[in-house]
XYZ file of C-alpha atoms in Angstrom:
664
model
C -0.125 -0.006 0.000
C 3.084 2.240 -0.161
C 2.500 5.319 -2.226
C -1.313 5.425 -2.026
C -2.784 8.383 -0.762
C -5.701 7.251 1.516
C -8.541 9.681 1.929
C -10.277 10.318 5.441
C -13.437 8.122 4.860
C -11.024 4.954 3.857
C -9.045 5.771 6.898
C -12.168 5.858 9.443
C -13.460 2.619 7.993
C -10.284 0.795 8.382
C -9.991 1.619 12.220
C -10.661 -1.681 13.460
C -9.148 -1.789 16.802
C -9.227 -5.976 17.180
C -6.982 -6.135 14.153
C -3.508 -7.318 14.522
C -0.962 -5.239 15.783
C 0.874 -4.712 12.449
C -2.383 -3.663 10.932
C -2.931 -0.928 13.819
C 0.873 0.303 13.180
C 0.043 0.412 9.612
C -3.009 2.414 10.131
C -0.973 4.956 12.163
C 1.587 5.291 9.415
C -1.113 6.010 6.660
C -2.717 8.342 9.008
C 0.175 10.584 9.150
C 0.698 10.196 5.524
C -2.764 11.506 5.285
C -2.108 14.328 7.496
C 0.912 15.624 5.343
C -0.526 14.901 1.951
C -1.926 18.275 0.456
C -4.978 17.808 -1.661
C -8.128 15.842 -1.567
C -10.639 17.019 0.774
C -10.310 20.559 2.058
C -10.018 21.117 5.969
C -12.759 23.116 7.255
C -12.302 26.663 7.836
C -11.643 27.643 11.247
C -10.549 30.874 13.012
C -6.687 31.231 13.300
C -6.129 28.663 10.168
C -4.357 31.542 8.169
C -0.676 30.545 8.123
C -1.337 27.253 9.781
C 0.686 24.189 8.543
C -1.513 21.849 6.382
C -1.013 18.724 8.699
C -2.461 20.869 11.649
C -5.289 21.937 9.800
C -6.072 18.267 8.723
C -5.552 17.108 12.163
C -8.261 19.559 13.439
C -10.551 18.468 10.507
C -10.284 15.014 11.585
C -11.170 15.698 15.171
C -13.987 17.559 13.945
C -15.263 14.670 11.908
C -14.740 12.540 14.831
C -16.847 14.947 17.293
C -19.802 14.690 14.587
C -19.493 10.916 14.284
C -19.490 9.291 17.617
C -19.308 5.702 16.207
C -15.943 6.721 14.347
C -14.510 8.446 17.289
C -14.958 5.186 19.551
C -13.117 3.053 17.024
C -10.441 5.426 16.603
C -10.106 6.060 20.329
C -9.943 2.246 20.975
C -7.318 1.693 18.381
C -5.095 4.256 19.991
C -5.423 3.459 23.393
C -4.823 -0.472 22.624
C -2.011 0.413 20.380
C -0.183 2.508 23.055
C -0.958 -0.053 25.800
C 0.505 -2.635 23.683
C 4.163 -0.661 23.209
C 6.962 -0.340 25.116
C 6.830 3.239 25.707
C 10.456 3.472 27.406
C 11.842 2.570 23.755
C 10.558 5.744 22.661
C 11.147 8.249 25.678
C 14.364 6.710 27.101
C 15.934 5.065 24.290
C 15.183 6.845 21.021
C 17.510 9.158 19.704
C 20.611 7.699 21.358
C 23.100 5.108 20.362
C 22.821 1.523 21.609
C 26.430 1.413 22.218
C 28.870 3.881 23.261
C 30.774 4.230 19.943
C 30.709 6.859 17.122
C 31.283 4.293 14.323
C 28.700 1.798 15.512
C 26.335 4.665 15.462
C 27.552 5.541 11.822
C 26.908 2.117 10.754
C 23.460 2.212 12.403
C 22.370 5.193 10.590
C 23.663 3.802 7.420
C 21.386 1.038 7.995
C 18.485 3.114 8.528
C 19.007 5.094 5.405
C 19.393 2.169 3.116
C 17.270 -0.686 4.655
C 13.591 -0.456 5.252
C 12.071 -0.523 8.687
C 9.023 -2.732 9.580
C 5.900 -1.989 11.668
C 5.944 -5.409 13.348
C 7.397 -4.166 16.604
C 6.564 -3.729 20.172
C 9.029 -0.866 20.393
C 7.433 2.577 20.228
C 10.597 3.929 19.413
C 10.796 1.938 16.231
C 7.415 2.823 15.359
C 7.657 6.535 15.997
C 10.843 6.631 13.769
C 8.562 4.775 10.946
C 5.671 7.112 11.542
C 7.572 10.734 11.729
C 9.980 9.791 8.732
C 9.596 13.436 7.213
C 12.269 16.045 8.059
C 9.430 18.665 7.970
C 7.399 17.233 10.892
C 8.947 19.242 13.622
C 7.706 22.384 11.922
C 4.045 21.419 11.887
C 4.375 19.596 15.439
C 5.241 22.881 16.923
C 2.397 24.726 15.526
C -0.170 22.779 17.028
C -2.269 24.654 19.609
C -3.281 23.507 23.013
C -6.853 23.159 22.341
C -6.123 20.786 19.529
C -3.329 18.892 21.641
C -5.878 18.473 24.343
C -8.516 17.052 21.895
C -5.904 14.858 20.333
C -5.071 13.491 24.107
C -8.606 13.003 24.919
C -8.562 10.189 22.234
C -5.743 8.400 23.880
C -6.853 8.966 27.639
C -9.962 9.157 29.441
C -8.694 11.972 31.314
C -6.620 14.405 29.237
C -5.676 16.835 32.033
C -3.408 13.945 33.313
C -0.820 12.023 31.097
C -1.829 8.489 30.816
C 1.452 6.979 30.767
C 2.906 8.392 34.167
C 4.606 5.136 35.024
C 6.221 5.008 31.484
C 7.474 8.395 32.203
C 9.193 7.617 35.688
C 10.389 4.302 34.183
C 12.080 6.185 31.420
C 13.328 8.533 33.917
C 15.185 6.026 35.924
C 16.397 4.124 32.666
C 18.208 7.350 31.734
C 19.544 7.963 35.059
C 21.281 4.653 34.918
C 22.429 5.213 31.602
C 24.058 8.527 32.602
C 25.759 6.965 35.501
C 27.099 3.960 33.487
C 28.505 6.282 30.702
C 29.985 8.686 33.141
C 31.556 6.173 35.328
C 33.578 4.409 32.115
C 37.164 4.571 32.757
C 37.567 6.904 29.296
C 35.122 9.714 30.990
C 35.932 9.100 34.691
C 39.907 9.564 34.586
C 39.346 12.724 32.644
C 36.743 14.218 34.948
C 37.860 16.947 37.536
C 38.072 14.983 40.846
C 36.580 17.971 42.670
C 33.412 17.215 40.486
C 32.914 13.650 41.541
C 33.417 14.233 45.210
C 29.652 14.399 46.072
C 29.316 11.263 43.779
C 26.571 12.976 41.571
C 26.295 10.218 38.970
C 25.281 7.809 41.796
C 22.956 10.498 43.170
C 21.343 10.696 40.127
C 20.033 7.481 40.073
C 19.183 7.310 43.877
C 17.027 10.687 43.090
C 14.976 9.074 40.439
C 14.236 5.967 42.550
C 13.180 8.711 45.344
C 10.968 10.324 42.568
C 9.275 6.974 41.808
C 8.467 6.171 45.486
C 6.989 9.690 45.999
C 4.696 8.818 43.167
C 3.656 5.553 44.367
C 2.843 7.046 47.852
C 0.899 9.658 46.207
C 2.784 12.927 47.815
C 1.096 16.286 47.222
C 2.248 18.435 44.451
C 4.364 20.730 46.171
C 6.402 17.654 47.718
C 6.708 16.246 44.207
C 8.098 19.581 42.629
C 10.624 19.557 45.214
C 11.800 15.917 44.511
C 11.789 16.987 40.905
C 13.932 20.155 41.843
C 16.505 18.097 43.506
C 16.663 15.787 40.502
C 17.428 18.720 38.266
C 20.169 20.084 40.718
C 21.853 16.654 40.867
C 21.617 16.773 37.004
C 23.286 19.986 36.707
C 26.055 18.613 38.862
C 26.416 15.808 36.651
C 26.841 17.842 33.718
C 29.369 20.233 35.310
C 31.610 17.087 36.086
C 31.207 15.898 32.453
C 32.180 19.324 31.246
C 35.193 19.402 33.123
C 36.557 16.667 30.716
C 37.151 19.220 28.075
C 39.550 21.243 30.545
C 41.748 18.344 30.883
C 42.135 17.702 27.058
C 45.333 19.476 26.463
C 46.722 16.775 29.154
C 44.602 13.568 27.933
C 43.819 14.341 24.635
C 40.404 13.459 22.947
C 39.291 10.749 20.766
C 36.113 10.536 18.405
C 34.177 7.996 20.638
C 34.900 10.006 23.623
C 33.265 13.050 22.007
C 30.513 11.018 21.205
C 30.012 9.622 24.734
C 30.108 13.457 26.099
C 27.552 14.348 23.721
C 25.434 11.398 24.608
C 25.530 12.145 28.201
C 24.462 15.811 27.702
C 21.529 14.750 25.456
C 20.093 12.221 28.142
C 20.360 14.651 30.818
C 18.157 17.158 28.575
C 15.731 14.497 27.935
C 15.224 13.721 31.607
C 14.565 17.327 32.012
C 11.793 17.069 29.214
C 10.340 14.164 31.052
C 10.203 15.589 34.346
C 8.623 18.662 33.233
C 5.758 16.500 31.682
C 5.505 14.319 34.756
C 5.107 17.075 37.579
C 3.775 20.109 35.474
C 0.271 21.327 36.432
C -0.272 22.008 33.025
C 1.685 19.478 31.018
C 0.460 20.484 27.441
C 3.181 22.709 26.469
C 5.589 20.452 27.931
C 4.186 17.493 26.037
C 4.254 19.462 22.741
C 7.790 20.356 23.519
C 8.688 16.653 24.147
C 6.900 15.535 20.868
C 8.806 18.228 19.025
C 12.115 17.184 20.572
C 11.257 13.453 19.477
C 10.173 14.507 16.202
C 13.631 16.486 15.640
C 15.414 13.422 17.026
C 13.805 11.389 14.486
C 14.728 13.750 11.506
C 18.445 13.673 12.737
C 18.367 9.948 13.537
C 19.085 9.086 9.625
C 21.381 12.041 9.080
C 24.903 11.091 8.643
C 25.949 14.382 8.088
C 24.419 15.728 10.986
C 26.306 12.820 13.095
C 29.786 14.320 11.720
C 28.920 17.854 12.134
C 27.728 17.406 15.644
C 30.634 15.117 17.044
C 33.568 16.396 15.015
C 33.037 19.955 16.406
C 35.144 19.216 19.619
C 37.669 17.445 17.687
C 38.103 20.030 15.222
C 38.398 22.817 18.066
C 41.171 20.811 19.748
C 43.025 20.376 16.408
C 42.830 24.202 15.812
C 43.714 25.006 19.391
C 46.762 23.127 19.253
C 47.702 24.749 15.945
C 47.026 28.048 17.138
C 49.491 27.507 20.017
C 51.899 26.811 17.264
C 50.607 29.672 14.953
C 51.157 32.247 17.797
C 54.971 32.032 16.744
C 54.273 32.921 13.206
C 52.356 36.133 13.952
C 54.343 39.344 14.308
C 52.866 42.299 16.381
C 55.802 44.848 16.236
C 59.064 45.939 14.412
C 61.380 43.500 16.419
C 59.261 40.676 15.624
C 58.727 41.926 12.068
C 62.558 41.743 11.744
C 62.942 38.578 13.401
C 60.389 36.921 10.963
C 62.479 38.324 8.169
C 65.383 36.794 9.327
C 63.812 33.280 9.904
C 62.168 33.707 6.541
C 65.626 34.278 4.904
C 67.098 31.201 6.656
C 64.105 29.291 5.356
C 64.447 30.605 1.927
C 68.199 29.623 1.725
C 67.319 25.934 2.757
C 64.535 25.834 0.113
C 67.501 26.746 -2.668
C 69.399 23.777 -1.837
C 65.984 21.722 -1.839
C 65.221 22.940 -5.445
C 68.500 21.896 -6.847
C 68.282 18.476 -5.386
C 64.698 17.958 -6.593
C 66.454 18.674 -10.201
C 69.112 15.783 -9.290
C 66.380 13.454 -8.249
C 64.289 14.001 -11.526
C 67.568 13.421 -13.559
C 67.906 9.713 -12.367
C 64.660 9.062 -14.447
C 63.237 6.901 -11.703
C 59.785 5.286 -12.157
C 57.086 7.644 -11.169
C 56.201 6.362 -7.709
C 59.989 6.491 -6.661
C 60.358 9.757 -8.232
C 57.620 11.103 -6.358
C 58.841 9.593 -3.108
C 62.279 10.879 -3.439
C 61.018 14.415 -4.209
C 58.690 13.779 -1.269
C 61.502 12.959 1.363
C 63.509 15.683 -0.053
C 60.775 18.205 0.618
C 60.146 16.653 4.049
C 63.910 16.482 5.221
C 64.317 20.291 4.115
C 61.251 21.398 6.191
C 62.169 19.645 9.227
C 65.740 21.212 8.893
C 64.051 24.481 8.793
C 61.969 23.726 11.777
C 65.028 22.373 13.803
C 66.773 25.535 12.939
C 63.954 27.974 13.970
C 63.483 29.426 10.431
C 60.217 29.343 8.641
C 58.703 28.477 5.178
C 56.030 31.386 4.459
C 53.352 29.219 2.855
C 53.146 27.095 6.043
C 52.037 30.060 8.190
C 48.500 30.549 7.054
C 47.359 27.281 8.112
C 48.951 27.442 11.502
C 47.959 31.208 12.276
C 44.414 31.083 11.148
C 43.067 29.268 14.324
C 45.081 31.546 16.395
C 43.311 34.444 14.897
C 39.807 32.773 15.017
C 40.129 32.846 18.802
C 39.586 36.878 18.448
C 36.318 36.099 16.933
C 35.093 34.948 20.469
C 32.647 38.102 21.775
C 33.012 39.651 18.328
C 29.600 41.418 19.099
C 31.379 44.212 21.033
C 33.502 46.998 19.474
C 36.541 45.895 21.370
C 36.630 42.375 20.456
C 35.922 43.298 16.911
C 39.031 45.916 17.037
C 41.168 42.965 18.352
C 40.086 41.083 15.404
C 40.878 43.587 13.021
C 44.373 44.136 14.486
C 45.070 40.475 14.359
C 44.420 40.457 10.776
C 46.807 43.415 9.908
C 49.342 41.377 12.251
C 48.814 38.096 9.952
C 48.952 40.068 6.671
C 52.254 41.779 7.772
C 53.649 38.436 8.950
C 52.854 36.726 5.546
C 54.534 39.580 3.789
C 57.486 39.185 5.806
C 57.559 35.501 5.214
C 57.286 35.671 1.323
C 59.702 38.587 1.084
C 62.336 36.610 3.129
C 61.778 33.171 1.369
C 61.767 34.732 -2.037
C 64.805 37.067 -1.554
C 67.043 34.261 -0.266
C 65.936 31.339 -2.467
C 67.030 33.125 -6.155
C 70.249 34.347 -4.767
C 71.338 30.921 -3.271
C 70.103 28.878 -6.477
C 71.988 31.536 -8.601
C 75.019 31.552 -6.722
C 75.208 27.578 -6.858
C 74.777 27.617 -10.616
C 77.513 30.218 -10.787
C 79.724 27.998 -8.732
C 78.980 25.179 -10.862
C 79.963 27.018 -13.957
C 82.926 28.086 -12.385
C 84.267 24.689 -11.042
C 82.901 22.432 -13.371
C 82.128 24.638 -16.651
C 78.566 23.689 -16.906
C 75.212 24.433 -14.750
C 73.639 22.218 -12.267
C 70.813 21.382 -14.368
C 70.505 21.036 -18.171
C 68.748 23.059 -20.924
C 65.969 20.361 -21.143
C 65.258 20.757 -17.562
C 65.420 24.633 -17.884
C 63.016 24.598 -20.976
C 60.591 22.326 -18.739
C 60.565 24.862 -15.867
C 59.925 27.849 -18.231
C 56.890 25.496 -19.921
C 55.428 24.296 -16.614
C 55.494 27.343 -14.447
C 54.201 29.974 -16.672
C 51.134 31.920 -15.943
C 49.794 31.009 -19.091
C 49.263 27.451 -18.212
C 47.383 25.923 -15.211
C 49.765 27.236 -12.838
C 47.067 28.991 -11.024
C 44.766 25.627 -10.577
C 47.873 23.926 -9.158
C 49.030 26.594 -6.834
C 45.304 26.684 -5.284
C 45.511 22.989 -4.842
C 48.906 23.318 -3.402
C 46.870 25.460 -0.989
C 44.584 22.586 0.171
C 47.736 20.272 0.982
C 49.301 22.965 3.152
C 46.099 22.998 4.882
C 45.955 19.146 5.037
C 49.383 19.263 6.545
C 48.395 21.429 9.344
C 45.218 19.364 10.056
C 47.519 16.369 10.319
C 49.656 18.032 12.623
C 46.820 18.853 15.121
C 45.756 15.126 14.939
C 48.933 13.456 15.383
C 49.660 15.664 18.316
C 46.229 14.810 19.774
C 46.971 10.905 19.216
C 50.472 11.601 20.900
C 48.686 13.274 23.900
C 45.818 10.847 23.975
C 48.068 7.937 24.193
C 50.317 9.714 26.598
C 53.657 8.751 24.822
C 55.448 11.763 26.495
C 54.889 10.167 29.510
C 55.860 6.834 28.284
C 59.266 8.063 27.057
C 59.902 10.065 30.116
C 59.048 7.151 32.762
C 58.865 3.823 30.916
C 61.463 1.508 32.716
C 62.905 0.453 29.229
C 63.176 4.189 28.388
C 64.987 5.075 31.546
C 67.210 2.087 30.945
C 68.266 3.077 27.656
C 68.493 6.816 27.755
C 68.949 7.569 31.641
C 66.282 9.278 33.686
C 67.440 13.059 32.747
C 67.744 12.343 29.245
C 64.329 10.357 28.938
C 62.567 13.305 30.346
C 64.339 15.760 28.130
C 63.465 13.536 25.171
C 59.855 13.501 26.218
C 59.732 17.371 26.517
C 61.288 17.517 23.027
C 58.926 15.302 21.444
C 56.040 17.192 23.184
C 56.935 20.247 22.046
C 57.887 19.391 18.390
C 55.503 16.598 17.355
C 53.040 19.146 15.767
C 55.900 20.723 13.702
C 57.282 17.480 12.591
C 54.020 15.777 11.746
C 53.339 19.200 9.459
C 56.397 19.080 7.970
C 56.945 15.463 7.242
C 53.140 15.428 5.843
C 53.479 18.332 3.581
C 56.748 17.171 2.306
C 55.496 13.697 1.254
C 52.232 15.080 -0.033
C 54.032 17.724 -2.393
C 56.051 14.659 -3.769
C 53.865 11.787 -3.581
C 50.201 13.238 -4.644
C 51.144 14.202 -8.295
C 53.028 10.858 -8.761
C 49.649 8.899 -7.426
C 47.530 11.100 -9.461
C 49.507 10.372 -12.731
C 48.648 6.670 -11.993
C 45.026 7.335 -12.466
C 45.745 9.560 -15.533
C 45.121 12.948 -13.667
C 47.691 15.641 -14.680
C 48.089 16.865 -11.260
C 51.238 19.028 -10.103
C 52.093 21.075 -7.088
C 52.896 24.809 -7.406
C 54.620 25.901 -4.203
C 55.857 29.625 -4.397
C 59.288 29.203 -2.919
C 60.115 26.262 -5.008
C 58.821 27.682 -8.028
C 60.808 30.648 -7.654
C 63.980 28.702 -7.059
C 63.079 26.545 -10.212
C 62.938 30.039 -12.192
C 66.172 31.196 -10.630
C 67.887 27.671 -11.725
C 66.686 28.034 -15.264
C 67.917 31.503 -15.253
C 71.232 30.259 -14.245
C 71.330 27.837 -16.972
C 70.190 29.772 -19.997
C 71.862 32.924 -19.069
C 71.229 36.609 -19.127
C 69.605 36.266 -22.704
C 66.785 34.808 -21.038
C 65.817 38.006 -19.510
C 64.921 39.164 -23.053
C 62.450 36.456 -23.286
C 58.821 36.878 -22.809
C 58.369 33.169 -21.400
C 60.673 33.993 -18.621
C 58.489 37.246 -17.570
C 55.376 35.218 -17.502
C 57.101 32.958 -15.299
C 57.875 35.660 -12.925
C 54.267 37.233 -13.259
C 53.180 33.641 -12.000
C 55.010 34.011 -8.643
C 52.507 36.437 -6.875
C 49.709 34.592 -8.178
C 51.080 31.459 -6.816
C 51.803 33.119 -3.439
C 48.441 34.535 -3.257
C 46.703 31.152 -4.020
C 49.072 29.062 -1.613
C 48.371 31.555 1.177
C 44.707 32.155 0.504
C 43.519 28.740 -0.040
C 45.203 27.391 2.782
C 44.133 30.198 5.191
C 40.528 30.196 3.845
C 40.106 26.374 4.738
C 41.804 26.635 8.056
C 40.118 29.599 9.168
C 36.681 28.198 8.165
C 37.712 25.026 10.276
C 38.556 27.327 13.275
C 35.004 29.092 12.902
C 32.923 25.797 12.865
C 35.039 24.318 15.531
C 34.317 27.179 17.684
C 30.885 27.204 17.054
C 30.812 30.789 15.585
C 27.831 32.296 13.964
C 29.061 35.082 11.825
C 25.814 36.895 11.968
C 28.171 40.012 12.485
C 30.018 39.353 9.354
C 28.908 42.590 7.664
C 30.405 44.429 10.837
C 33.595 42.633 10.432
C 33.814 43.480 6.631
C 33.194 47.155 7.512
C 35.734 47.376 10.256
C 38.366 46.000 7.728
C 37.464 48.302 4.852
C 37.600 51.256 7.632
C 41.018 50.096 8.800
C 42.139 49.851 4.953
C 40.873 53.413 4.219
C 42.314 55.030 7.387
C 45.589 52.935 7.789
C 46.582 50.751 4.646
C 50.085 50.570 5.670
C 49.110 48.559 8.987
C 48.599 45.772 6.488
C 52.221 45.965 5.236
C 54.334 47.382 8.006
C 54.562 47.145 11.532
C 53.728 50.249 13.632
C 56.417 52.393 15.040
C 57.125 52.023 18.747
């Protein structure tokens, strides 16, 4: 019967309570399909229907028809009551919307199953039936629009006394189940060891189960509304203490690191506490209709999200992204200059980095001259780049194109509290600091790499009577790095690799901290026996301080060499264009072909490609890293217009601040 739109007459005639459980469940499915379907019979006009969602109007029409036809009302009411009586309500109230296992990847597999495999109405689980009935992502919109009068009339079909919820025992059962699940999740070793001991002093996760049990006793003894409210308030206070203890996990992430499953467990714990709050409101409120509508709305939203794989990734990777960017931000602070002394220091570091890249460029030509197979040529180039970048790091120098991916997260911190003018001013200042730093890094790299390459070429001419690279290689450089070719596309792709390297750096450092490898190096008996206690601790500190930079440099170098080689296996003509390496290659071609090359337009088209390559390397990597940082911090850029206006104002009033540090 899938795809058939039932009319109201057919639905009412099919409402046979004595039917099988599956038939009753299918009737509910068809009822919801009828409510959503626009067309057919028009709901009767009532005051306040203008702008009311169509399903709500149809629901009112159904209730009006049942009021006029008592025989149909009895049959529908009996069907609804028998259906609800035969279902396990805690399956919806306590379990629905939560993962059955404490694991991100098991939840991912479950959501994929829900998307690609059909559900069955043959079930005693109210949660499974709810998921089958409310399968439209627009359901929360019209549920939120149901007014109290309509909801009261609907409840009257399900219970003799709609002023009181007919499933009070199901509510308290669900609250106790949720309390037990909160305690079990929080007292797992992964979470317990990362919580602040002060938050666990009063044993809130044990108290939450005891408070739920006490609430059940009060209900069974028939205590008055005031005492019931006091008991509910106590349970809320205990839940708040539980949430504070769970939130303390995040303050220990720098020491312990984070994992996907850990983030997932934290989110599940918080969501269960919120569900207990919703159930409590329905249980003890003297006017439960608004609370019931809110609960139904939250359950409908959970149903819409239950199948969403994208939502799962967006929701549970937020904290991981935050920790990755925060770790990168700590490193990125070293790449931002804020005064003239720091600016000059950045120029010096960039000059050193550019000099190293000059040697790297010529070694790359030597590897290419070996005519190795594609993969091994790419691996050789990648190892060459990786070793060079590591040397630059160990000498405390810098390569300009690595700065944006590391500094963007640091700058994103200034977006916190951006609604205030003071925070906005700090953010604009940080943008100016960052652009100045990039300018210093690029100038230093390019000023150093070209003279170093030309000097080595001149030394080769003087000692050996020939250049370090042949004419064929020089001609290839002029052909491949020209602005008239796909250089801009390859430069943008290189920006993606630069961003990826910073992401890898954050992940590797988190993995290092999560598994406490620095502590293992410092205190493991075998480490101490091999290195000695003092040296083991020194090595542990060194690895903790440098693991992020090493991961970024090695991953970037290998990607620059291997990605084009692997792409060629699939027939993709993909290359990388790194501004410092490209400048070194152009200088090497000039050293081989000599001064007459200066009169060739091909040479100047290659020179013109250098600023374009720099802009795309820096711009793409910075944009991706900055976007990740904003997402990870949960920033809503509703004030984006204010930010752009402030930047334009700074550009009009002090354009030099974006290029040169202030005096004093």
